PDB file of C-alpha atoms in Angstrom:
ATOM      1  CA  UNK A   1      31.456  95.433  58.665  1.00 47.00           C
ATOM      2  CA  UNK A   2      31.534  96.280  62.481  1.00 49.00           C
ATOM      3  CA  UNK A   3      28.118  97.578  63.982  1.00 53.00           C
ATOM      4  CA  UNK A   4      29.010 100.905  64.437  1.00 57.00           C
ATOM      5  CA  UNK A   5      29.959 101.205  60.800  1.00 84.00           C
ATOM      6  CA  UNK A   6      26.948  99.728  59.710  1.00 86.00           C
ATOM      7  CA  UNK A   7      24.834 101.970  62.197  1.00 89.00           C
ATOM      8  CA  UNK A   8      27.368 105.192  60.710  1.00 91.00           C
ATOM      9  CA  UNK A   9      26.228 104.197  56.713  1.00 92.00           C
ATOM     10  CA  UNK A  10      22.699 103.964  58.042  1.00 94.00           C
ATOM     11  CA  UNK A  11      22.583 107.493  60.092  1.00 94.00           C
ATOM     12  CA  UNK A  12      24.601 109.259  57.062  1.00 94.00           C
ATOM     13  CA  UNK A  13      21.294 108.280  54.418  1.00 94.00           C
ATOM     14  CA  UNK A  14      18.714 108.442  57.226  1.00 95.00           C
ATOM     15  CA  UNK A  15      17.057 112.062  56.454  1.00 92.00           C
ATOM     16  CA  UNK A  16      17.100 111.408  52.773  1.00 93.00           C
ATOM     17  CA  UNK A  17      15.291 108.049  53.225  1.00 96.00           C
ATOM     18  CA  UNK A  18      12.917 109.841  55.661  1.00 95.00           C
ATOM     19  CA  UNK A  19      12.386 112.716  53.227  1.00 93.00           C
ATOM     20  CA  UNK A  20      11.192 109.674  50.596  1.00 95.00           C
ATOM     21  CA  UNK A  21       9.143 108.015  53.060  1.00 96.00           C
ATOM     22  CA  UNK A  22       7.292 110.930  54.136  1.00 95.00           C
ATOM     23  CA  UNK A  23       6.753 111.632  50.202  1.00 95.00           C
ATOM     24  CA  UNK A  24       5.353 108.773  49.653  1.00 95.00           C
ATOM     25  CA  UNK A  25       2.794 108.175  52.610  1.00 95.00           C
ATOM     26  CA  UNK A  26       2.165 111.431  53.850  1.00 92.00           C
ATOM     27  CA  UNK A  27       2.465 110.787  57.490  1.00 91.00           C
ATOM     28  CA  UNK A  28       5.402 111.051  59.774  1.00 90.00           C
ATOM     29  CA  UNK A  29       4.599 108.039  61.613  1.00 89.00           C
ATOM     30  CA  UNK A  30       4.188 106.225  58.841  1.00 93.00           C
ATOM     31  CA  UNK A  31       7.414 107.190  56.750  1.00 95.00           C
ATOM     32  CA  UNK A  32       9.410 107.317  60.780  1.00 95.00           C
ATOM     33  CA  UNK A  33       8.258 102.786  60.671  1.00 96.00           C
ATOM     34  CA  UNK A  34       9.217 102.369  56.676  1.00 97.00           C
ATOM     35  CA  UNK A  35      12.781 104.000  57.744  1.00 98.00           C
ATOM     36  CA  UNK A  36      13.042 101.505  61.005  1.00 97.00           C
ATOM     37  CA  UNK A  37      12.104  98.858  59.402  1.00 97.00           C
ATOM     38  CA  UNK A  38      14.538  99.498  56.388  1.00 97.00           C
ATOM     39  CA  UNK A  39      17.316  99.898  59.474  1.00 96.00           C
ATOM     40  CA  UNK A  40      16.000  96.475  61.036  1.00 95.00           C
ATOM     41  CA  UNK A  41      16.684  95.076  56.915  1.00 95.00           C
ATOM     42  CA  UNK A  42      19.997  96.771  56.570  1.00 94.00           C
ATOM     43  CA  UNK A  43      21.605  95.448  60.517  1.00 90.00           C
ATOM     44  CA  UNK A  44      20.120  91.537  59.555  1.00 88.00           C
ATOM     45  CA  UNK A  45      22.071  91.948  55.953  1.00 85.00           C
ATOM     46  CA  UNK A  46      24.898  90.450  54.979  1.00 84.00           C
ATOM     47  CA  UNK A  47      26.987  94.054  54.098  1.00 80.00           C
ATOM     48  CA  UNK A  48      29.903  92.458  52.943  1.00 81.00           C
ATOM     49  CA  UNK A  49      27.695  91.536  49.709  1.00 85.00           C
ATOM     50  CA  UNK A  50      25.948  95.002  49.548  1.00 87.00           C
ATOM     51  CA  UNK A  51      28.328  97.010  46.639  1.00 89.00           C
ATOM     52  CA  UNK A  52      25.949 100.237  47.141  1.00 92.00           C
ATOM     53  CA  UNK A  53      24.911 100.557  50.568  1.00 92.00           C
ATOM     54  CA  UNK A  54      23.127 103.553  49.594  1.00 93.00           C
ATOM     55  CA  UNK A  55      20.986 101.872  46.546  1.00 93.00           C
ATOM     56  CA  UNK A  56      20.090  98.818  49.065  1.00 94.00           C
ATOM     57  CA  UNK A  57      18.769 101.361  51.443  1.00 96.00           C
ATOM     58  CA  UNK A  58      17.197 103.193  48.684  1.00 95.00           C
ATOM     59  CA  UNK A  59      15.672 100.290  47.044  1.00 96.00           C
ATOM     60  CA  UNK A  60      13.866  98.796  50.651  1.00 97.00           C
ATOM     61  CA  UNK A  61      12.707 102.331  51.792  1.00 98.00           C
ATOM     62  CA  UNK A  62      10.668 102.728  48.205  1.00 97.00           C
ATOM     63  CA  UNK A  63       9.565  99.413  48.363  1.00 97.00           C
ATOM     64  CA  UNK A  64       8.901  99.677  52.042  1.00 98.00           C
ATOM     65  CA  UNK A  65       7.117 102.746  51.242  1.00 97.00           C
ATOM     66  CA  UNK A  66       4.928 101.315  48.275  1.00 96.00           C
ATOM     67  CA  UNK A  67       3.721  98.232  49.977  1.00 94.00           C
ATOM     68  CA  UNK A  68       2.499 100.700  53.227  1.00 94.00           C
ATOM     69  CA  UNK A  69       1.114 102.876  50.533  1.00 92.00           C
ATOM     70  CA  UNK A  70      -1.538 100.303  49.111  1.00 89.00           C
ATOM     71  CA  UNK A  71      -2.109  99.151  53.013  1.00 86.00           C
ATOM     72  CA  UNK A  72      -3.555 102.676  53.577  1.00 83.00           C
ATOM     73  CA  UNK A  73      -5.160 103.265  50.900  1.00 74.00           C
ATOM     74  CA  UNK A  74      -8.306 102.400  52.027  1.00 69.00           C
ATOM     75  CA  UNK A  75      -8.154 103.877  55.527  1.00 69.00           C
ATOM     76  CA  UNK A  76      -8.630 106.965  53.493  1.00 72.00           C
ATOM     77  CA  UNK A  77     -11.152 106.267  51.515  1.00 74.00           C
ATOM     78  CA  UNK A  78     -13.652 106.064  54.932  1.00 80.00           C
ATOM     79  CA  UNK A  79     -11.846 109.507  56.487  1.00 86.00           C
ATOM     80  CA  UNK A  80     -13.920 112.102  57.845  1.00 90.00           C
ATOM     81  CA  UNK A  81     -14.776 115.180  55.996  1.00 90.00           C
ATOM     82  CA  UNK A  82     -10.925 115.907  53.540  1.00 91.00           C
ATOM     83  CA  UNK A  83      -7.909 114.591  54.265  1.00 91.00           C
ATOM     84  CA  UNK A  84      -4.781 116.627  54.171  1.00 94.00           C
ATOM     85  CA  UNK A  85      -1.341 115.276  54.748  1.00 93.00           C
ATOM     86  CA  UNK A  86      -0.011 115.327  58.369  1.00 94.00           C
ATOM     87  CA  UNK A  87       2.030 118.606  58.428  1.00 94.00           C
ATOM     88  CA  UNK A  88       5.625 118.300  59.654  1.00 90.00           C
ATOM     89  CA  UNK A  89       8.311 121.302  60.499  1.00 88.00           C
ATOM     90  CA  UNK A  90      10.929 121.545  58.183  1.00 86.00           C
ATOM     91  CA  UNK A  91      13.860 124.003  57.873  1.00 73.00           C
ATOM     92  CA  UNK A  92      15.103 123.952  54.923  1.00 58.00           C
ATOM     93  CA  UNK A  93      16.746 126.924  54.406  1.00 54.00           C
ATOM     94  CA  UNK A  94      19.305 125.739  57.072  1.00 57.00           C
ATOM     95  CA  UNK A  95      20.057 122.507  55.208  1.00 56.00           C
ATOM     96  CA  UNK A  96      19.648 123.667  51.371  1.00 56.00           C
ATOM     97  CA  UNK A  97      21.183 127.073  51.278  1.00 52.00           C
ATOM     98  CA  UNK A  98      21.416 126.597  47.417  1.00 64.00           C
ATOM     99  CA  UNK A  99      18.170 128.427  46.032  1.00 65.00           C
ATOM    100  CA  UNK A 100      16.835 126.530  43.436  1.00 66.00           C
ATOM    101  CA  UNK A 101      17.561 123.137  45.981  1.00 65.00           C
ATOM    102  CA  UNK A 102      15.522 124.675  48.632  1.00 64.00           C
ATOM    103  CA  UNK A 103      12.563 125.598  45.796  1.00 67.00           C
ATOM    104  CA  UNK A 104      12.535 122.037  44.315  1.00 68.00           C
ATOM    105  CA  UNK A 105      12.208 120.247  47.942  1.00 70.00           C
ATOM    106  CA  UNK A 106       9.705 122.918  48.735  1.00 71.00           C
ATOM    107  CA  UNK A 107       7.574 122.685  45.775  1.00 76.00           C
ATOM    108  CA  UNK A 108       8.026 118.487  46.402  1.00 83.00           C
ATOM    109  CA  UNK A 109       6.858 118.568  50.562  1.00 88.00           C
ATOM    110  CA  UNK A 110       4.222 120.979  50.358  1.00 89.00           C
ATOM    111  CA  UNK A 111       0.930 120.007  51.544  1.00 89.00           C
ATOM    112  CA  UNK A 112      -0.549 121.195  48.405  1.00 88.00           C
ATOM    113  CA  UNK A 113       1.628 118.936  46.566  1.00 91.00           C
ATOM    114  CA  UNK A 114       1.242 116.288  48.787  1.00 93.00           C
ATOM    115  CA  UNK A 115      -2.442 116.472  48.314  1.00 91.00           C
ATOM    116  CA  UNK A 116      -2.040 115.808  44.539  1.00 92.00           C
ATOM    117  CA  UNK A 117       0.725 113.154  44.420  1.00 93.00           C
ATOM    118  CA  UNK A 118      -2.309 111.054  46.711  1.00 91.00           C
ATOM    119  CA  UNK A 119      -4.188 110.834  42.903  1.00 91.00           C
ATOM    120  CA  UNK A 120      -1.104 108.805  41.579  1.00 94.00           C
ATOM    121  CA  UNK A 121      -0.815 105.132  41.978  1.00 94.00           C
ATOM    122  CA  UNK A 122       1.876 103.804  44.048  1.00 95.00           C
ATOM    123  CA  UNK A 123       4.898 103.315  41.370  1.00 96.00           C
ATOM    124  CA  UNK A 124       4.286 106.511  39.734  1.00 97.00           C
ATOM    125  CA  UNK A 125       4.388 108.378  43.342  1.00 96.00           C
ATOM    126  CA  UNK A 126       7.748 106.946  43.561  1.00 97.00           C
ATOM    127  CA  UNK A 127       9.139 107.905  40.491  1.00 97.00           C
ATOM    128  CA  UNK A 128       8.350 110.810  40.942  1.00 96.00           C
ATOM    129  CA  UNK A 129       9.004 111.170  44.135  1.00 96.00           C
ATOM    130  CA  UNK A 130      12.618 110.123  43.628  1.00 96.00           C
ATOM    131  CA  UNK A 131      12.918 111.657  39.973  1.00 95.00           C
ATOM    132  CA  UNK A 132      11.695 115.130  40.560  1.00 91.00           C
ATOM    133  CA  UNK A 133      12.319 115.422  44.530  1.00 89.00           C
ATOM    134  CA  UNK A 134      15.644 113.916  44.798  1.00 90.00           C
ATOM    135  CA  UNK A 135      16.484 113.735  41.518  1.00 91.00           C
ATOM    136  CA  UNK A 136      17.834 109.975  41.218  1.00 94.00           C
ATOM    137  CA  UNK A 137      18.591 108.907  37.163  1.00 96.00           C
ATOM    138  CA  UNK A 138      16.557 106.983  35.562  1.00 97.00           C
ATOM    139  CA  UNK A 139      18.610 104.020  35.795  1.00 96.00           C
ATOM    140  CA  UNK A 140      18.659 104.050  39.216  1.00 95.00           C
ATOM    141  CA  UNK A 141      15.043 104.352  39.638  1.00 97.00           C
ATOM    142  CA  UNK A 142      14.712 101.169  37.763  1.00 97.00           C
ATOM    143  CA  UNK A 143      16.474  99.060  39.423  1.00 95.00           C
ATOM    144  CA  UNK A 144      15.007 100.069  42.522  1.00 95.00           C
ATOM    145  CA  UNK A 145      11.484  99.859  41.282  1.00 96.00           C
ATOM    146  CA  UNK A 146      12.578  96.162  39.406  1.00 95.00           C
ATOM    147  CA  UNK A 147      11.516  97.840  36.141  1.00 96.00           C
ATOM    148  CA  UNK A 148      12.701  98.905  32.795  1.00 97.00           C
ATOM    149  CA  UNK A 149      14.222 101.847  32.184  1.00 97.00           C
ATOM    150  CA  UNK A 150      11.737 102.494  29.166  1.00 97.00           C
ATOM    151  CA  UNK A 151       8.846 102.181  31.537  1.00 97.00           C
ATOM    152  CA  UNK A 152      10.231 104.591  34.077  1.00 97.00           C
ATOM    153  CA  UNK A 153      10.405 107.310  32.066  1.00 97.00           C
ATOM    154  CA  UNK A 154       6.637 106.412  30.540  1.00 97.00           C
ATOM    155  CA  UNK A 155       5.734 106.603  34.479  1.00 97.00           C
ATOM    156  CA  UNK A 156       7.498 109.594  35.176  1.00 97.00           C
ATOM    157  CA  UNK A 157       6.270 111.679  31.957  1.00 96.00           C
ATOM    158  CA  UNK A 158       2.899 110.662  33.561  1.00 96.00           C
ATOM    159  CA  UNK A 159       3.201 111.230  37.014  1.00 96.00           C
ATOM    160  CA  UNK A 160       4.717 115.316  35.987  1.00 94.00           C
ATOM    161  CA  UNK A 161       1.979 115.675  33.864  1.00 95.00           C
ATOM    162  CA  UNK A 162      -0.269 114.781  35.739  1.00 94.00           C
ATOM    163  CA  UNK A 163       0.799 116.840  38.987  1.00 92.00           C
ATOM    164  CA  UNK A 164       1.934 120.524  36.477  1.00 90.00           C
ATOM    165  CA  UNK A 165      -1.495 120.264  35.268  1.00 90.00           C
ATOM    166  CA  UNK A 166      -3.194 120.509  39.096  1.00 88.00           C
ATOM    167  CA  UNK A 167      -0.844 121.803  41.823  1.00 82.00           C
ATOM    168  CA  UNK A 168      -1.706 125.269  42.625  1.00 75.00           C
ATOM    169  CA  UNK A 169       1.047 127.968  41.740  1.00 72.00           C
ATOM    170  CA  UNK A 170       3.757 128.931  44.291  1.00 70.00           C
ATOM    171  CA  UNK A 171       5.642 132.452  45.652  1.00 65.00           C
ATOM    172  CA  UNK A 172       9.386 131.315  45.126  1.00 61.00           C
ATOM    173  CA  UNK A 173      10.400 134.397  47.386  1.00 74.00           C
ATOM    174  CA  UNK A 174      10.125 132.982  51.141  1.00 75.00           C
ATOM    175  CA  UNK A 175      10.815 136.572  52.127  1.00 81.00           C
ATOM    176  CA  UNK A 176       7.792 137.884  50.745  1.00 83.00           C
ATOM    177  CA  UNK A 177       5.491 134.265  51.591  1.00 82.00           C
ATOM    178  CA  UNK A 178       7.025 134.909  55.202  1.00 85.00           C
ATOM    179  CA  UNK A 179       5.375 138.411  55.266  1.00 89.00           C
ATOM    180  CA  UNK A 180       2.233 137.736  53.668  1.00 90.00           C
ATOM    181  CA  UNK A 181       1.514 135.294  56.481  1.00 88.00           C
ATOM    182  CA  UNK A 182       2.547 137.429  59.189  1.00 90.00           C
ATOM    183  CA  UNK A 183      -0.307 140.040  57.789  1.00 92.00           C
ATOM    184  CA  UNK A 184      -2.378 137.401  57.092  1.00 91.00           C
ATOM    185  CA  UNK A 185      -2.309 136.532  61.167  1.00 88.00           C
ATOM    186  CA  UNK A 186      -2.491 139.883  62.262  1.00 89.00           C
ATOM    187  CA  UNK A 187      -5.521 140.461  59.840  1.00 91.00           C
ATOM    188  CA  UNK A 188      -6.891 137.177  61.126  1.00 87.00           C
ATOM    189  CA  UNK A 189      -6.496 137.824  65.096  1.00 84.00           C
ATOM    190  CA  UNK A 190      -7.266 141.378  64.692  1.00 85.00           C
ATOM    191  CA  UNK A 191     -10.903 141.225  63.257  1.00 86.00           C
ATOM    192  CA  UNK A 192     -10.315 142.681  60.237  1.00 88.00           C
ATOM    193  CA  UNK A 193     -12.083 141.345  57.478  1.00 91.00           C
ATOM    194  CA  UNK A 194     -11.419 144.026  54.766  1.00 93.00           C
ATOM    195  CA  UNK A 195      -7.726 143.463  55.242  1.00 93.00           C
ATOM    196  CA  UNK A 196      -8.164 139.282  55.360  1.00 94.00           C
ATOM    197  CA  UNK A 197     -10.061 139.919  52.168  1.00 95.00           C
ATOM    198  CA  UNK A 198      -7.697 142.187  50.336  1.00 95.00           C
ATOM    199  CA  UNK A 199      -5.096 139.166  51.130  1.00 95.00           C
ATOM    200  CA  UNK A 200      -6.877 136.267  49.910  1.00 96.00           C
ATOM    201  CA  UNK A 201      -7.224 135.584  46.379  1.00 95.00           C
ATOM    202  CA  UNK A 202     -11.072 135.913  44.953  1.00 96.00           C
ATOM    203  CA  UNK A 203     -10.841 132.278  43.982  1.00 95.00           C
ATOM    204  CA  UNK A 204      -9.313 131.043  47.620  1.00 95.00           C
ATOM    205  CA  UNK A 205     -10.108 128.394  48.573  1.00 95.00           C
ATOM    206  CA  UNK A 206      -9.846 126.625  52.564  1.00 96.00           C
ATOM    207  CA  UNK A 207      -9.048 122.595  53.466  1.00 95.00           C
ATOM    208  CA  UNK A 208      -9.447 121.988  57.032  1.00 95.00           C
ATOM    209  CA  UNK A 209      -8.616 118.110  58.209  1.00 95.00           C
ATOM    210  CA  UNK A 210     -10.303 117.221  61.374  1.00 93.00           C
ATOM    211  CA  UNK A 211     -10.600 113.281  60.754  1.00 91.00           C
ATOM    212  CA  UNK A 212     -14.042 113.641  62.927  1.00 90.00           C
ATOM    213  CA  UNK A 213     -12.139 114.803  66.156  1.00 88.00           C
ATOM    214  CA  UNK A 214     -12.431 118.340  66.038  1.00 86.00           C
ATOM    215  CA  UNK A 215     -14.141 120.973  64.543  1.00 82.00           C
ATOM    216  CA  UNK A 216     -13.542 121.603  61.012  1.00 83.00           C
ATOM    217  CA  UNK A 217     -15.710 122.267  57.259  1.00 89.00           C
ATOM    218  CA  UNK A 218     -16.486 119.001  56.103  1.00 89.00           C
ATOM    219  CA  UNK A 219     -16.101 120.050  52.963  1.00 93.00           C
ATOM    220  CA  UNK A 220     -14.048 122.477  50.718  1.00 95.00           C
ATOM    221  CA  UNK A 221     -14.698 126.398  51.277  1.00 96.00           C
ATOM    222  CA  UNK A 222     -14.442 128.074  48.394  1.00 96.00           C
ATOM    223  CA  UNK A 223     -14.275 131.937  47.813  1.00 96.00           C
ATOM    224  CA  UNK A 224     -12.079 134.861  49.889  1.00 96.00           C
ATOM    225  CA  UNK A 225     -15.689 135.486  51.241  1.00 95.00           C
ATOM    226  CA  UNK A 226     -16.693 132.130  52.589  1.00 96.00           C
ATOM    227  CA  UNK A 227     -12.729 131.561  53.965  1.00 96.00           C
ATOM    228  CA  UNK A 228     -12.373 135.114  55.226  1.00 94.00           C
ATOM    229  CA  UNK A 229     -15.883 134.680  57.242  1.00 92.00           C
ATOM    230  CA  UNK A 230     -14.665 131.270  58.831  1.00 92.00           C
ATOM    231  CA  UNK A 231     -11.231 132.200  59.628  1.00 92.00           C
ATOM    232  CA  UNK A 232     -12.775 135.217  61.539  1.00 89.00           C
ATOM    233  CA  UNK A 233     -14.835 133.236  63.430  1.00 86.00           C
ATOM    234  CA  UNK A 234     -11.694 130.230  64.436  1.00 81.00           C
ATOM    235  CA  UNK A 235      -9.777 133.278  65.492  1.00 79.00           C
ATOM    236  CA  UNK A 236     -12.861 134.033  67.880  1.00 79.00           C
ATOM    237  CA  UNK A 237     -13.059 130.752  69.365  1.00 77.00           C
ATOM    238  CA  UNK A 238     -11.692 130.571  72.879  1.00 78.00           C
ATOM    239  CA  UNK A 239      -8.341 128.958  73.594  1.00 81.00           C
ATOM    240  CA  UNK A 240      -7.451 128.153  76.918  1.00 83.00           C
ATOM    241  CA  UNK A 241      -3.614 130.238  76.994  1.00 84.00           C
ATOM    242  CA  UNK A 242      -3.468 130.077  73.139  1.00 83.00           C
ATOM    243  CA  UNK A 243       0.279 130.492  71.969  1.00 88.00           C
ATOM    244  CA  UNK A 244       0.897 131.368  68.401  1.00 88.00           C
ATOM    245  CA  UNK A 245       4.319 130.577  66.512  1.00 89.00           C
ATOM    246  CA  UNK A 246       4.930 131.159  62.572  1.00 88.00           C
ATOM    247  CA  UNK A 247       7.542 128.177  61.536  1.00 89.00           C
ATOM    248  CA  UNK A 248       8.635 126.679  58.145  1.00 88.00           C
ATOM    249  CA  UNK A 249       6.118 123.715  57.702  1.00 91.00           C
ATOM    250  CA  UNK A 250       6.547 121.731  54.595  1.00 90.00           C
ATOM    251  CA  UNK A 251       8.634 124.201  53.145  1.00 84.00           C
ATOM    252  CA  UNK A 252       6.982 127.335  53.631  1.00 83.00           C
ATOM    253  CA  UNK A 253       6.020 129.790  56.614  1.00 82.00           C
ATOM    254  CA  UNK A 254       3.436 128.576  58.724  1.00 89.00           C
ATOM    255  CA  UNK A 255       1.353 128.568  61.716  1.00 91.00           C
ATOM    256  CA  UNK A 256       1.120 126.614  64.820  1.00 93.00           C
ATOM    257  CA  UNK A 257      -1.140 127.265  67.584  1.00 92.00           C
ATOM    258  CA  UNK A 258      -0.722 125.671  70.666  1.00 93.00           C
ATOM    259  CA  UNK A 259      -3.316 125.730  73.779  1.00 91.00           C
ATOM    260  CA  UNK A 260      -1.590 125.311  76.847  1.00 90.00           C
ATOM    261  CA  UNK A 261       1.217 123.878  75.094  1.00 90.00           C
ATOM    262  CA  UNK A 262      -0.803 121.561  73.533  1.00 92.00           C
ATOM    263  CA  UNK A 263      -0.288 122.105  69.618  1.00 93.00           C
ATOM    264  CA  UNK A 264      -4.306 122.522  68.606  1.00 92.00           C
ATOM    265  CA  UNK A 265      -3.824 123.554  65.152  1.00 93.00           C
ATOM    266  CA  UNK A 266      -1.456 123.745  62.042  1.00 94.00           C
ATOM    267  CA  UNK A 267      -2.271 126.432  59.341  1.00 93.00           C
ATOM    268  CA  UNK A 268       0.020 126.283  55.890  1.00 91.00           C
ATOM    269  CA  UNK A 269      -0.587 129.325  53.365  1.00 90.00           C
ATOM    270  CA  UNK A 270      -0.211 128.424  49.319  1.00 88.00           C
ATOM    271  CA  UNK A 271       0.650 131.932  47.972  1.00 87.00           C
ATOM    272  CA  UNK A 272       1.178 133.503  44.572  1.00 86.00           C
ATOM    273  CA  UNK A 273       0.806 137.002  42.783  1.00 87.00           C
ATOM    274  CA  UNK A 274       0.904 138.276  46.632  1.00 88.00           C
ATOM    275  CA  UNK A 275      -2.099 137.115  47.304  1.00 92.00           C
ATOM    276  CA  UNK A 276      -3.635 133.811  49.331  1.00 92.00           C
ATOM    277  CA  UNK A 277      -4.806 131.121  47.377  1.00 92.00           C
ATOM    278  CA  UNK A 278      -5.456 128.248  49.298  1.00 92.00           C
ATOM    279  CA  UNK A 279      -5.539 128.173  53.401  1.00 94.00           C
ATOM    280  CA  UNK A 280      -4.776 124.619  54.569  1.00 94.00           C
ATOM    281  CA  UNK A 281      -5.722 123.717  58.621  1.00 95.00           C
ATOM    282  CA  UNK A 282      -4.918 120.140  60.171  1.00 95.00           C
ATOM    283  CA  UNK A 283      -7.078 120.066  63.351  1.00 94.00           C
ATOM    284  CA  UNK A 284      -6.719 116.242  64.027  1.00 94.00           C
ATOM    285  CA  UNK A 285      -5.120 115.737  67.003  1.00 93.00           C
ATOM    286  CA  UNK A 286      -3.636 112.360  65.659  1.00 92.00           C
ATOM    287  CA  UNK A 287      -1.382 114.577  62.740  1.00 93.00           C
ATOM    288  CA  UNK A 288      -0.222 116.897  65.385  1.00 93.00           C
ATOM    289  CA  UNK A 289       2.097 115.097  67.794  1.00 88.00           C
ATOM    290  CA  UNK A 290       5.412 116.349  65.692  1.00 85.00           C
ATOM    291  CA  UNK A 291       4.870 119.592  66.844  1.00 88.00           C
ATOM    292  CA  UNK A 292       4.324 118.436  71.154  1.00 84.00           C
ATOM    293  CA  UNK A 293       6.624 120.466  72.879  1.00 63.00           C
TER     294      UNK A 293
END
């Protein structure tokens, strides 16, 4: 198999092996080294002998993916203040047009998500990752995973459970998420806090990752009182030429704020029965680089 071929099979699987990666570390950089390294696998191979190029890539990415999974494990564990996943821009509207594709991979990158799938061990973050994001048979999952068939599904039945009975509810409409966070800014930069507290839910609740390097809670806010009150006063801090842009971020309208170009903060809105439920903020510097202009 000439170079270019095998550089051609690699390119044409790269964004779905990315889209795994990512899924199963929750860092761009992190998923961006599985999928080189699973390139640097793939050009050393003998590809005459592969018979599924795409299973071979398939089956080093997850594995890939697991082994950095248990590595960083404990680099959590010793984070400062919560840990959220490092946000990344995503457009998938452009690449799924089919609606219930787009709500699937939405439901399956979103920070909230992301957040619970880090409760699952390894193996059952992969099958679920690749059963319920991608939706890969059983069969296949197996033999990526080196297990039985019969135990995939046990880990799989798990893993669902397990995430249906604690990710937070969704708006399916992106038309009406994508104008409940443009009033949510305007509420936010205006001052208002009877309008920021008509548009977060009672219940709301905020998760602000600083990893020590910024300022941020260091722990959970809970209520639309306690999040409205602190969301007031971030939009009163001063920002040296502060730039605000609403983008898709992990699946769903979002906000980026930049200070003198420099991205400074991510915001990502979890909405449902029109109203905000959870605010999400990524203020470490270190989870913001994607977004550099």
């Amino acid at each position: 198999m000439a170079t270019d071929t095998a550089t051609d099979v690699f390119e044409a699987h790269r964004s779905v092996l990315t889209g795994v990666a990512y899924r199963m570390l929750g860092r761009v950089a992190d998923a961006e080294d599985v999928v080189q390294e699973t390139w640097l696998r793939w050009s050393g191979t003998d590809r005459e002998q592969v018979r599924d190029p795409r299973a071979f890539l398939m089956r080093v990415t997850t594995r890939l993916a697991i082994d950095r999974l248990r590595q960083i494990t404990s680099r959590r564990e010793s984070y400062v203040g919560p840990w959220l996943p490092e946000p990344m821009a995503t457009d998938l509207g452009r690449t799924t047009p089919d609606a219930a594709e787009r709500a699937l991979l939405a439901e399956t990158v979103s920070l909230a998500v992301l957040v619970v799938l880090e409760s699952l061990s390894p193996l059952e973050r992969a099958v679920f990752v690749l059963r319920e994001a991608f939706g890969f048979p059983y069969g296949e999952i197996a033999e990526t995973l080196d297990r039985s068939e019969a135990a995939v599904r046990q880990l799989s039945g798990r893993a669902r459970r397990h995430v249906e009975e604690r990710k937070p509810r969704f708006e399916v409409d992106p038309r009406q998420r994508q104008e409940l966070t443009e009033k949510f800014l305007a509420a936010s930069t205006s001052g208002d806090i009877e309008q920021l507290l008509a548009l977060l839910a009672p219940d709301a609740r905020l998760v602000g990752d600083s990893g020590g390097k910024a300022k941020a809670p260091l722990r959970v806010l809970e209520t639309a009182d306690k999040v409205g009150r602190f969301l007031l006063g971030v939009a009163q801090r001063p920002i040296e030429e502060p730039e605000l842009v609403i983008t898709e971020i992990n699946g769903g309208p979002g906000l980026v704020i930049f200070s003198r170009g420099v991205p400074d903060a991510v915001m990502s809105l979890d909405v449902a029965d029109g109203r905000v439920q959870s605010v999400y903020i990524v203020h470490n510097p270190d989870k913001l680089a994607a977004f550099a202009r």
